[in-house]
Amino acid sequence: MSARREVSMQALPRAGRWAIYVSLAVVFAIACAFLSNWQFTRNEERSAQLALVEANYDATPVPLDELIPAGGQLDPGDQWHPVRLVGEYVADDQLLVRNRPHGGTSAFEVLVPFRLSDGRVLLIDRGWVAPGDDQPEPEAVPAPPEGQVTVIARLKPGEQLPSSGRTAPAGQVPTIHLPLVAESVSADAGEALEVSAYGVMASEDPAPATVPQSLESPSEDPGPHLSYAIQWILFAVMGFVFIGYVIRTERRHRREDAEESSRRRDRDAQDEDALLDAAGR
């Protein structure tokens, strides 16, 4: 049997090794450029979200018809814009959406359909309540005001169904998926429910004595995307710097080896001359 021969990088010609080093640096730089561009894109998206919130969040409330005409859809550019609603809550169709992260707990958000004077129904998220001390469900849920109410709410699009497929017990929903909410309330409210958006309550008039805790305003944190994008660019540069360092170190070692070999030959020659001189005497 022939002995197995291991081929190392040092066994390759110098030009071949350096070509491999540079190729690895180029591949690494391409990967870093892709990841950097992805982070720049995410930063642009986050900046657009922040600009949208800044433009709409404290805007003057308008009637729902101005933003969502009957049979229309919520324009993405109108997210977070306040609307002024006049009508009555359909309190019997109140729902809880579970597993919402508020107050350091898996809280519940309180959803109540709101029937406008023109017959349209918009789902209102009135805020959140904490789970009970000895049970997962809340101890009590503040009821909405009775009779005619004026509500100021900010519009948001509905959410997707959970990818995990999780469900919820009666009277609850796993997420604010508006078609699912329409199926979970009475037929009268479900048929008229707006399914392109719901409202996050800002105020009620008349205000009840107790209300759910208010939802937090959108975060103004731009996120780490820009810094991550710059880091990936620096990583790409560092890859070439490292390859340059490896090539430079190898050249220095080869030069030192050549100098050492030259000095050894000189010493051997001197020793040989000394032997010849001694033999000639």
PDB file of C-alpha atoms in Angstrom:
ATOM      1  CA  MET A   1       0.000   0.000   0.000  1.00  0.00           C
ATOM      2  CA  SER A   2       1.257   3.464  -0.836  1.00  0.00           C
ATOM      3  CA  ALA A   3       1.635   5.890   2.029  1.00  0.00           C
ATOM      4  CA  ARG A   4      -0.982   8.579   2.221  1.00  0.00           C
ATOM      5  CA  ARG A   5       0.410  11.979   1.362  1.00  0.00           C
ATOM      6  CA  GLU A   6      -0.958  15.026   3.108  1.00  0.00           C
ATOM      7  CA  VAL A   7      -0.913  18.241   1.106  1.00  0.00           C
ATOM      8  CA  SER A   8      -0.573  21.394   3.225  1.00  0.00           C
ATOM      9  CA  MET A   9      -0.769  25.019   2.181  1.00  0.00           C
ATOM     10  CA  GLN A  10       3.003  25.332   2.650  1.00  0.00           C
ATOM     11  CA  ALA A  11       3.522  22.584   0.041  1.00  0.00           C
ATOM     12  CA  LEU A  12       1.856  24.713  -2.629  1.00  0.00           C
ATOM     13  CA  PRO A  13       3.794  27.225  -4.717  1.00  0.00           C
ATOM     14  CA  ARG A  14       3.949  30.655  -3.146  1.00  0.00           C
ATOM     15  CA  ALA A  15       1.864  32.317  -5.882  1.00  0.00           C
ATOM     16  CA  GLY A  16      -0.779  29.580  -5.545  1.00  0.00           C
ATOM     17  CA  ARG A  17      -1.036  30.040  -1.790  1.00  0.00           C
ATOM     18  CA  TRP A  18      -1.390  33.788  -2.099  1.00  0.00           C
ATOM     19  CA  ALA A  19      -4.048  33.392  -4.787  1.00  0.00           C
ATOM     20  CA  ILE A  20      -6.037  31.168  -2.411  1.00  0.00           C
ATOM     21  CA  TYR A  21      -5.627  33.683   0.426  1.00  0.00           C
ATOM     22  CA  VAL A  22      -6.871  36.540  -1.736  1.00  0.00           C
ATOM     23  CA  SER A  23      -9.769  34.451  -3.077  1.00  0.00           C
ATOM     24  CA  LEU A  24     -10.899  33.666   0.470  1.00  0.00           C
ATOM     25  CA  ALA A  25     -10.735  37.361   1.347  1.00  0.00           C
ATOM     26  CA  VAL A  26     -12.827  38.243  -1.729  1.00  0.00           C
ATOM     27  CA  VAL A  27     -15.486  35.623  -0.908  1.00  0.00           C
ATOM     28  CA  PHE A  28     -15.611  36.847   2.697  1.00  0.00           C
ATOM     29  CA  ALA A  29     -15.907  40.472   1.517  1.00  0.00           C
ATOM     30  CA  ILE A  30     -18.804  39.563  -0.810  1.00  0.00           C
ATOM     31  CA  ALA A  31     -20.638  37.879   2.074  1.00  0.00           C
ATOM     32  CA  CYS A  32     -20.013  40.908   4.280  1.00  0.00           C
ATOM     33  CA  ALA A  33     -21.256  43.254   1.537  1.00  0.00           C
ATOM     34  CA  PHE A  34     -24.478  41.243   1.225  1.00  0.00           C
ATOM     35  CA  LEU A  35     -25.073  41.341   4.987  1.00  0.00           C
ATOM     36  CA  SER A  36     -24.212  45.035   5.147  1.00  0.00           C
ATOM     37  CA  ASN A  37     -26.673  45.850   2.366  1.00  0.00           C
ATOM     38  CA  TRP A  38     -29.350  43.835   4.182  1.00  0.00           C
ATOM     39  CA  GLN A  39     -28.791  45.879   7.348  1.00  0.00           C
ATOM     40  CA  PHE A  40     -28.856  49.154   5.370  1.00  0.00           C
ATOM     41  CA  THR A  41     -32.211  48.062   3.898  1.00  0.00           C
ATOM     42  CA  ARG A  42     -33.587  47.273   7.339  1.00  0.00           C
ATOM     43  CA  ASN A  43     -32.365  50.641   8.599  1.00  0.00           C
ATOM     44  CA  GLU A  44     -34.183  52.400   5.748  1.00  0.00           C
ATOM     45  CA  GLU A  45     -37.367  50.491   6.554  1.00  0.00           C
ATOM     46  CA  ARG A  46     -37.087  51.378  10.237  1.00  0.00           C
ATOM     47  CA  SER A  47     -36.455  55.042   9.381  1.00  0.00           C
ATOM     48  CA  ALA A  48     -39.581  55.042   7.203  1.00  0.00           C
ATOM     49  CA  GLN A  49     -41.596  53.550  10.084  1.00  0.00           C
ATOM     50  CA  LEU A  50     -40.365  56.218  12.487  1.00  0.00           C
ATOM     51  CA  ALA A  51     -41.149  58.979   9.981  1.00  0.00           C
ATOM     52  CA  LEU A  52     -44.663  57.574   9.524  1.00  0.00           C
ATOM     53  CA  VAL A  53     -45.302  57.520  13.273  1.00  0.00           C
ATOM     54  CA  GLU A  54     -43.940  61.057  13.664  1.00  0.00           C
ATOM     55  CA  ALA A  55     -46.174  62.350  10.881  1.00  0.00           C
ATOM     56  CA  ASN A  56     -49.391  60.575  11.919  1.00  0.00           C
ATOM     57  CA  TYR A  57     -49.377  59.812  15.632  1.00  0.00           C
ATOM     58  CA  ASP A  58     -50.376  63.289  16.867  1.00  0.00           C
ATOM     59  CA  ALA A  59     -52.263  64.382  13.762  1.00  0.00           C
ATOM     60  CA  THR A  60     -55.723  65.908  14.057  1.00  0.00           C
ATOM     61  CA  PRO A  61     -58.392  63.160  14.279  1.00  0.00           C
ATOM     62  CA  VAL A  62     -60.591  62.800  11.198  1.00  0.00           C
ATOM     63  CA  PRO A  63     -63.759  60.789  10.479  1.00  0.00           C
ATOM     64  CA  LEU A  64     -63.142  57.157   9.561  1.00  0.00           C
ATOM     65  CA  ASP A  65     -64.557  57.690   6.057  1.00  0.00           C
ATOM     66  CA  GLU A  66     -61.710  60.064   5.203  1.00  0.00           C
ATOM     67  CA  LEU A  67     -59.124  57.320   5.671  1.00  0.00           C
ATOM     68  CA  ILE A  68     -61.139  54.162   4.972  1.00  0.00           C
ATOM     69  CA  PRO A  69     -64.147  54.768   2.729  1.00  0.00           C
ATOM     70  CA  ALA A  70     -66.907  52.170   2.840  1.00  0.00           C
ATOM     71  CA  GLY A  71     -65.608  49.130   0.951  1.00  0.00           C
ATOM     72  CA  GLY A  72     -62.057  50.534   0.931  1.00  0.00           C
ATOM     73  CA  GLN A  73     -58.806  49.543   2.595  1.00  0.00           C
ATOM     74  CA  LEU A  74     -56.428  51.241   5.000  1.00  0.00           C
ATOM     75  CA  ASP A  75     -53.621  52.942   3.099  1.00  0.00           C
ATOM     76  CA  PRO A  76     -50.235  51.956   4.628  1.00  0.00           C
ATOM     77  CA  GLY A  77     -49.368  55.649   4.784  1.00  0.00           C
ATOM     78  CA  ASP A  78     -52.320  56.244   7.139  1.00  0.00           C
ATOM     79  CA  GLN A  79     -51.182  53.867   9.866  1.00  0.00           C
ATOM     80  CA  TRP A  80     -51.279  55.441  13.354  1.00  0.00           C
ATOM     81  CA  HIS A  81     -53.460  58.314  12.125  1.00  0.00           C
ATOM     82  CA  PRO A  82     -56.190  59.162  14.695  1.00  0.00           C
ATOM     83  CA  VAL A  83     -59.853  58.908  13.736  1.00  0.00           C
ATOM     84  CA  ARG A  84     -62.886  60.282  15.548  1.00  0.00           C
ATOM     85  CA  LEU A  85     -65.657  57.737  16.008  1.00  0.00           C
ATOM     86  CA  VAL A  86     -69.203  58.311  17.278  1.00  0.00           C
ATOM     87  CA  GLY A  87     -71.353  55.327  18.151  1.00  0.00           C
ATOM     88  CA  GLU A  88     -71.740  52.523  20.695  1.00  0.00           C
ATOM     89  CA  TYR A  89     -69.611  49.641  21.922  1.00  0.00           C
ATOM     90  CA  VAL A  90     -70.919  46.141  21.284  1.00  0.00           C
ATOM     91  CA  ALA A  91     -69.945  45.087  24.797  1.00  0.00           C
ATOM     92  CA  ASP A  92     -71.376  41.562  24.506  1.00  0.00           C
ATOM     93  CA  ASP A  93     -68.780  40.777  21.820  1.00  0.00           C
ATOM     94  CA  GLN A  94     -65.768  41.758  23.926  1.00  0.00           C
ATOM     95  CA  LEU A  95     -62.708  39.532  23.344  1.00  0.00           C
ATOM     96  CA  LEU A  96     -59.306  39.152  24.953  1.00  0.00           C
ATOM     97  CA  VAL A  97     -56.173  38.664  22.884  1.00  0.00           C
ATOM     98  CA  ARG A  98     -53.721  36.579  24.900  1.00  0.00           C
ATOM     99  CA  ASN A  99     -49.939  36.492  25.382  1.00  0.00           C
ATOM    100  CA  ARG A 100     -49.260  40.197  24.909  1.00  0.00           C
ATOM    101  CA  PRO A 101     -45.990  41.452  26.465  1.00  0.00           C
ATOM    102  CA  HIS A 102     -46.987  44.251  28.826  1.00  0.00           C
ATOM    103  CA  GLY A 103     -45.857  45.021  32.350  1.00  0.00           C
ATOM    104  CA  GLY A 104     -43.358  42.178  32.330  1.00  0.00           C
ATOM    105  CA  THR A 105     -46.148  39.592  32.028  1.00  0.00           C
ATOM    106  CA  SER A 106     -48.104  37.720  29.370  1.00  0.00           C
ATOM    107  CA  ALA A 107     -50.964  40.187  29.529  1.00  0.00           C
ATOM    108  CA  PHE A 108     -54.300  40.374  27.719  1.00  0.00           C
ATOM    109  CA  GLU A 109     -55.446  43.159  25.407  1.00  0.00           C
ATOM    110  CA  VAL A 110     -59.134  44.043  25.489  1.00  0.00           C
ATOM    111  CA  LEU A 111     -60.880  44.093  22.103  1.00  0.00           C
ATOM    112  CA  VAL A 112     -64.404  45.481  21.721  1.00  0.00           C
ATOM    113  CA  PRO A 113     -66.286  46.068  18.443  1.00  0.00           C
ATOM    114  CA  PHE A 114     -67.510  49.654  18.082  1.00  0.00           C
ATOM    115  CA  ARG A 115     -70.582  50.317  15.951  1.00  0.00           C
ATOM    116  CA  LEU A 116     -70.545  53.722  14.305  1.00  0.00           C
ATOM    117  CA  SER A 117     -73.630  55.793  13.665  1.00  0.00           C
ATOM    118  CA  ASP A 118     -73.577  54.745   9.992  1.00  0.00           C
ATOM    119  CA  GLY A 119     -73.623  51.036  10.904  1.00  0.00           C
ATOM    120  CA  ARG A 120     -69.977  50.264  10.241  1.00  0.00           C
ATOM    121  CA  VAL A 121     -68.087  48.370  12.935  1.00  0.00           C
ATOM    122  CA  LEU A 122     -64.457  49.027  13.875  1.00  0.00           C
ATOM    123  CA  LEU A 123     -62.625  46.859  16.372  1.00  0.00           C
ATOM    124  CA  ILE A 124     -61.141  48.909  19.236  1.00  0.00           C
ATOM    125  CA  ASP A 125     -58.178  47.798  21.328  1.00  0.00           C
ATOM    126  CA  ARG A 126     -58.982  49.503  24.646  1.00  0.00           C
ATOM    127  CA  GLY A 127     -55.694  48.578  26.366  1.00  0.00           C
ATOM    128  CA  TRP A 128     -54.349  45.706  28.436  1.00  0.00           C
ATOM    129  CA  VAL A 129     -55.036  43.904  31.696  1.00  0.00           C
ATOM    130  CA  ALA A 130     -52.683  41.711  33.715  1.00  0.00           C
ATOM    131  CA  PRO A 131     -53.278  38.009  34.406  1.00  0.00           C
ATOM    132  CA  GLY A 132     -54.703  37.037  37.782  1.00  0.00           C
ATOM    133  CA  ASP A 133     -52.637  36.270  40.845  1.00  0.00           C
ATOM    134  CA  ASP A 134     -53.780  32.651  41.030  1.00  0.00           C
ATOM    135  CA  GLN A 135     -54.950  32.062  37.458  1.00  0.00           C
ATOM    136  CA  PRO A 136     -53.831  32.891  33.930  1.00  0.00           C
ATOM    137  CA  GLU A 137     -57.007  34.854  33.144  1.00  0.00           C
ATOM    138  CA  PRO A 138     -57.406  38.422  34.458  1.00  0.00           C
ATOM    139  CA  GLU A 139     -59.279  38.961  37.709  1.00  0.00           C
ATOM    140  CA  ALA A 140     -61.495  41.624  36.122  1.00  0.00           C
ATOM    141  CA  VAL A 141     -61.822  43.449  32.821  1.00  0.00           C
ATOM    142  CA  PRO A 142     -63.074  47.070  32.883  1.00  0.00           C
ATOM    143  CA  ALA A 143     -66.279  47.363  30.859  1.00  0.00           C
ATOM    144  CA  PRO A 144     -66.622  49.917  28.070  1.00  0.00           C
ATOM    145  CA  PRO A 145     -68.940  52.890  28.599  1.00  0.00           C
ATOM    146  CA  GLU A 146     -72.591  52.362  27.715  1.00  0.00           C
ATOM    147  CA  GLY A 147     -74.680  54.381  25.288  1.00  0.00           C
ATOM    148  CA  GLN A 148     -73.342  56.828  22.735  1.00  0.00           C
ATOM    149  CA  VAL A 149     -69.603  57.338  23.030  1.00  0.00           C
ATOM    150  CA  THR A 150     -67.039  59.434  21.176  1.00  0.00           C
ATOM    151  CA  VAL A 151     -63.808  57.514  20.715  1.00  0.00           C
ATOM    152  CA  ILE A 152     -60.474  58.776  19.423  1.00  0.00           C
ATOM    153  CA  ALA A 153     -58.445  55.823  18.117  1.00  0.00           C
ATOM    154  CA  ARG A 154     -55.317  55.359  16.032  1.00  0.00           C
ATOM    155  CA  LEU A 155     -55.559  53.022  13.057  1.00  0.00           C
ATOM    156  CA  LYS A 156     -53.388  49.943  12.681  1.00  0.00           C
ATOM    157  CA  PRO A 157     -53.528  47.047  10.194  1.00  0.00           C
ATOM    158  CA  GLY A 158     -54.549  43.634  11.479  1.00  0.00           C
ATOM    159  CA  GLU A 159     -52.032  40.965  12.404  1.00  0.00           C
ATOM    160  CA  GLN A 160     -51.244  37.605  10.840  1.00  0.00           C
ATOM    161  CA  LEU A 161     -52.372  34.313  12.299  1.00  0.00           C
ATOM    162  CA  PRO A 162     -49.714  32.677  14.513  1.00  0.00           C
ATOM    163  CA  SER A 163     -47.288  30.574  12.485  1.00  0.00           C
ATOM    164  CA  SER A 164     -47.312  28.035  15.312  1.00  0.00           C
ATOM    165  CA  GLY A 165     -50.999  27.397  14.741  1.00  0.00           C
ATOM    166  CA  ARG A 166     -51.799  28.068  18.396  1.00  0.00           C
ATOM    167  CA  THR A 167     -55.433  28.704  19.270  1.00  0.00           C
ATOM    168  CA  ALA A 168     -57.252  30.312  22.193  1.00  0.00           C
ATOM    169  CA  PRO A 169     -60.188  29.352  24.436  1.00  0.00           C
ATOM    170  CA  ALA A 170     -63.678  30.780  23.997  1.00  0.00           C
ATOM    171  CA  GLY A 171     -63.810  34.518  24.473  1.00  0.00           C
ATOM    172  CA  GLN A 172     -60.163  34.912  23.474  1.00  0.00           C
ATOM    173  CA  VAL A 173     -58.112  35.087  20.271  1.00  0.00           C
ATOM    174  CA  PRO A 174     -54.413  34.273  19.782  1.00  0.00           C
ATOM    175  CA  THR A 175     -53.715  37.428  17.763  1.00  0.00           C
ATOM    176  CA  ILE A 176     -55.526  40.442  16.305  1.00  0.00           C
ATOM    177  CA  HIS A 177     -56.307  38.718  13.026  1.00  0.00           C
ATOM    178  CA  LEU A 178     -59.386  40.639  11.927  1.00  0.00           C
ATOM    179  CA  PRO A 179     -61.058  37.900   9.825  1.00  0.00           C
ATOM    180  CA  LEU A 180     -60.713  35.578  12.848  1.00  0.00           C
ATOM    181  CA  VAL A 181     -62.182  38.275  15.097  1.00  0.00           C
ATOM    182  CA  ALA A 182     -65.111  38.648  12.675  1.00  0.00           C
ATOM    183  CA  GLU A 183     -65.792  34.919  13.060  1.00  0.00           C
ATOM    184  CA  SER A 184     -65.504  35.121  16.863  1.00  0.00           C
ATOM    185  CA  VAL A 185     -68.090  37.862  17.435  1.00  0.00           C
ATOM    186  CA  SER A 186     -71.821  37.849  16.776  1.00  0.00           C
ATOM    187  CA  ALA A 187     -72.925  37.558  13.175  1.00  0.00           C
ATOM    188  CA  ASP A 188     -74.401  41.070  13.206  1.00  0.00           C
ATOM    189  CA  ALA A 189     -71.104  42.662  14.292  1.00  0.00           C
ATOM    190  CA  GLY A 190     -68.911  40.276  12.297  1.00  0.00           C
ATOM    191  CA  GLU A 191     -70.597  40.990   8.959  1.00  0.00           C
ATOM    192  CA  ALA A 192     -70.054  44.762   9.329  1.00  0.00           C
ATOM    193  CA  LEU A 193     -66.566  44.556  10.885  1.00  0.00           C
ATOM    194  CA  GLU A 194     -63.798  46.481   9.120  1.00  0.00           C
ATOM    195  CA  VAL A 195     -61.107  43.896   8.312  1.00  0.00           C
ATOM    196  CA  SER A 196     -58.361  46.140   6.923  1.00  0.00           C
ATOM    197  CA  ALA A 197     -57.664  47.952  10.208  1.00  0.00           C
ATOM    198  CA  TYR A 198     -58.526  48.268  13.863  1.00  0.00           C
ATOM    199  CA  GLY A 199     -58.218  51.164  16.279  1.00  0.00           C
ATOM    200  CA  VAL A 200     -55.948  51.592  19.304  1.00  0.00           C
ATOM    201  CA  MET A 201     -57.936  53.677  21.770  1.00  0.00           C
ATOM    202  CA  ALA A 202     -56.548  57.089  22.697  1.00  0.00           C
ATOM    203  CA  SER A 203     -59.575  58.454  24.565  1.00  0.00           C
ATOM    204  CA  GLU A 204     -63.270  57.864  25.317  1.00  0.00           C
ATOM    205  CA  ASP A 205     -65.969  60.430  26.054  1.00  0.00           C
ATOM    206  CA  PRO A 206     -67.654  59.915  28.445  1.00  0.00           C
ATOM    207  CA  ALA A 207     -64.711  58.257  30.199  1.00  0.00           C
ATOM    208  CA  PRO A 208     -65.610  55.319  32.469  1.00  0.00           C
ATOM    209  CA  ALA A 209     -64.427  55.127  36.074  1.00  0.00           C
ATOM    210  CA  THR A 210     -61.993  52.306  35.301  1.00  0.00           C
ATOM    211  CA  VAL A 211     -60.244  51.511  32.049  1.00  0.00           C
ATOM    212  CA  PRO A 212     -57.630  48.977  30.915  1.00  0.00           C
ATOM    213  CA  GLN A 213     -54.047  50.147  31.089  1.00  0.00           C
ATOM    214  CA  SER A 214     -53.045  52.159  28.040  1.00  0.00           C
ATOM    215  CA  LEU A 215     -50.925  50.581  25.342  1.00  0.00           C
ATOM    216  CA  GLU A 216     -47.399  51.910  25.006  1.00  0.00           C
ATOM    217  CA  SER A 217     -46.690  54.414  22.256  1.00  0.00           C
ATOM    218  CA  PRO A 218     -44.493  53.142  19.410  1.00  0.00           C
ATOM    219  CA  SER A 219     -40.792  52.931  20.194  1.00  0.00           C
ATOM    220  CA  GLU A 220     -38.619  55.720  18.808  1.00  0.00           C
ATOM    221  CA  ASP A 221     -35.500  53.560  18.894  1.00  0.00           C
ATOM    222  CA  PRO A 222     -34.007  53.405  15.378  1.00  0.00           C
ATOM    223  CA  GLY A 223     -32.455  50.036  16.182  1.00  0.00           C
ATOM    224  CA  PRO A 224     -28.914  48.773  15.640  1.00  0.00           C
ATOM    225  CA  HIS A 225     -29.203  48.228  11.885  1.00  0.00           C
ATOM    226  CA  LEU A 226     -26.961  51.132  10.802  1.00  0.00           C
ATOM    227  CA  SER A 227     -24.190  50.197  13.230  1.00  0.00           C
ATOM    228  CA  TYR A 228     -24.424  46.556  12.132  1.00  0.00           C
ATOM    229  CA  ALA A 229     -24.146  47.602   8.472  1.00  0.00           C
ATOM    230  CA  ILE A 230     -20.973  49.579   9.196  1.00  0.00           C
ATOM    231  CA  GLN A 231     -19.554  46.681  11.216  1.00  0.00           C
ATOM    232  CA  TRP A 232     -19.956  44.305   8.271  1.00  0.00           C
ATOM    233  CA  ILE A 233     -18.056  46.758   6.049  1.00  0.00           C
ATOM    234  CA  LEU A 234     -15.269  46.905   8.630  1.00  0.00           C
ATOM    235  CA  PHE A 235     -15.205  43.093   8.781  1.00  0.00           C
ATOM    236  CA  ALA A 236     -14.712  42.977   4.997  1.00  0.00           C
ATOM    237  CA  VAL A 237     -11.796  45.425   5.234  1.00  0.00           C
ATOM    238  CA  MET A 238     -10.332  43.477   8.154  1.00  0.00           C
ATOM    239  CA  GLY A 239     -10.418  40.325   6.016  1.00  0.00           C
ATOM    240  CA  PHE A 240      -8.079  41.896   3.467  1.00  0.00           C
ATOM    241  CA  VAL A 241      -5.916  43.337   6.235  1.00  0.00           C
ATOM    242  CA  PHE A 242      -5.590  39.879   7.773  1.00  0.00           C
ATOM    243  CA  ILE A 243      -4.669  38.262   4.450  1.00  0.00           C
ATOM    244  CA  GLY A 244      -2.104  41.020   3.901  1.00  0.00           C
ATOM    245  CA  TYR A 245      -0.689  40.317   7.349  1.00  0.00           C
ATOM    246  CA  VAL A 246      -0.462  36.565   6.583  1.00  0.00           C
ATOM    247  CA  ILE A 247       1.350  37.191   3.269  1.00  0.00           C
ATOM    248  CA  ARG A 248       3.679  39.735   4.855  1.00  0.00           C
ATOM    249  CA  THR A 249       4.475  37.340   7.730  1.00  0.00           C
ATOM    250  CA  GLU A 250       5.181  34.517   5.305  1.00  0.00           C
ATOM    251  CA  ARG A 251       7.515  36.723   3.251  1.00  0.00           C
ATOM    252  CA  ARG A 252       9.369  37.772   6.404  1.00  0.00           C
ATOM    253  CA  HIS A 253       9.775  34.166   7.495  1.00  0.00           C
ATOM    254  CA  ARG A 254      11.044  33.162   4.053  1.00  0.00           C
ATOM    255  CA  ARG A 255      13.517  36.055   4.099  1.00  0.00           C
ATOM    256  CA  GLU A 256      14.739  35.092   7.586  1.00  0.00           C
ATOM    257  CA  ASP A 257      15.040  31.464   6.495  1.00  0.00           C
ATOM    258  CA  ALA A 258      17.056  32.521   3.444  1.00  0.00           C
ATOM    259  CA  GLU A 259      19.352  34.681   5.583  1.00  0.00           C
ATOM    260  CA  GLU A 260      19.800  31.866   8.097  1.00  0.00           C
ATOM    261  CA  SER A 261      20.564  29.425   5.287  1.00  0.00           C
ATOM    262  CA  SER A 262      23.119  31.867   3.840  1.00  0.00           C
ATOM    263  CA  ARG A 263      24.795  32.287   7.230  1.00  0.00           C
ATOM    264  CA  ARG A 264      24.903  28.519   7.660  1.00  0.00           C
ATOM    265  CA  ARG A 265      26.572  28.084   4.269  1.00  0.00           C
ATOM    266  CA  ASP A 266      29.109  30.755   5.169  1.00  0.00           C
ATOM    267  CA  ARG A 267      29.898  28.976   8.424  1.00  0.00           C
ATOM    268  CA  ASP A 268      30.219  25.641   6.602  1.00  0.00           C
ATOM    269  CA  ALA A 269      32.562  27.228   4.078  1.00  0.00           C
ATOM    270  CA  GLN A 270      34.676  28.740   6.835  1.00  0.00           C
ATOM    271  CA  ASP A 271      34.839  25.381   8.613  1.00  0.00           C
ATOM    272  CA  GLU A 272      35.832  23.673   5.361  1.00  0.00           C
ATOM    273  CA  ASP A 273      38.564  26.270   4.713  1.00  0.00           C
ATOM    274  CA  ALA A 274      39.858  25.778   8.235  1.00  0.00           C
ATOM    275  CA  LEU A 275      40.054  22.017   7.721  1.00  0.00           C
ATOM    276  CA  LEU A 276      41.869  22.434   4.407  1.00  0.00           C
ATOM    277  CA  ASP A 277      44.320  24.843   5.969  1.00  0.00           C
ATOM    278  CA  ALA A 278      44.975  22.423   8.798  1.00  0.00           C
ATOM    279  CA  ALA A 279      45.487  19.542   6.375  1.00  0.00           C
ATOM    280  CA  GLY A 280      47.949  21.575   4.244  1.00  0.00           C
ATOM    281  CA  ARG A 281      50.268  22.328   7.125  1.00  0.00           C
TER     282      ARG A 281
END
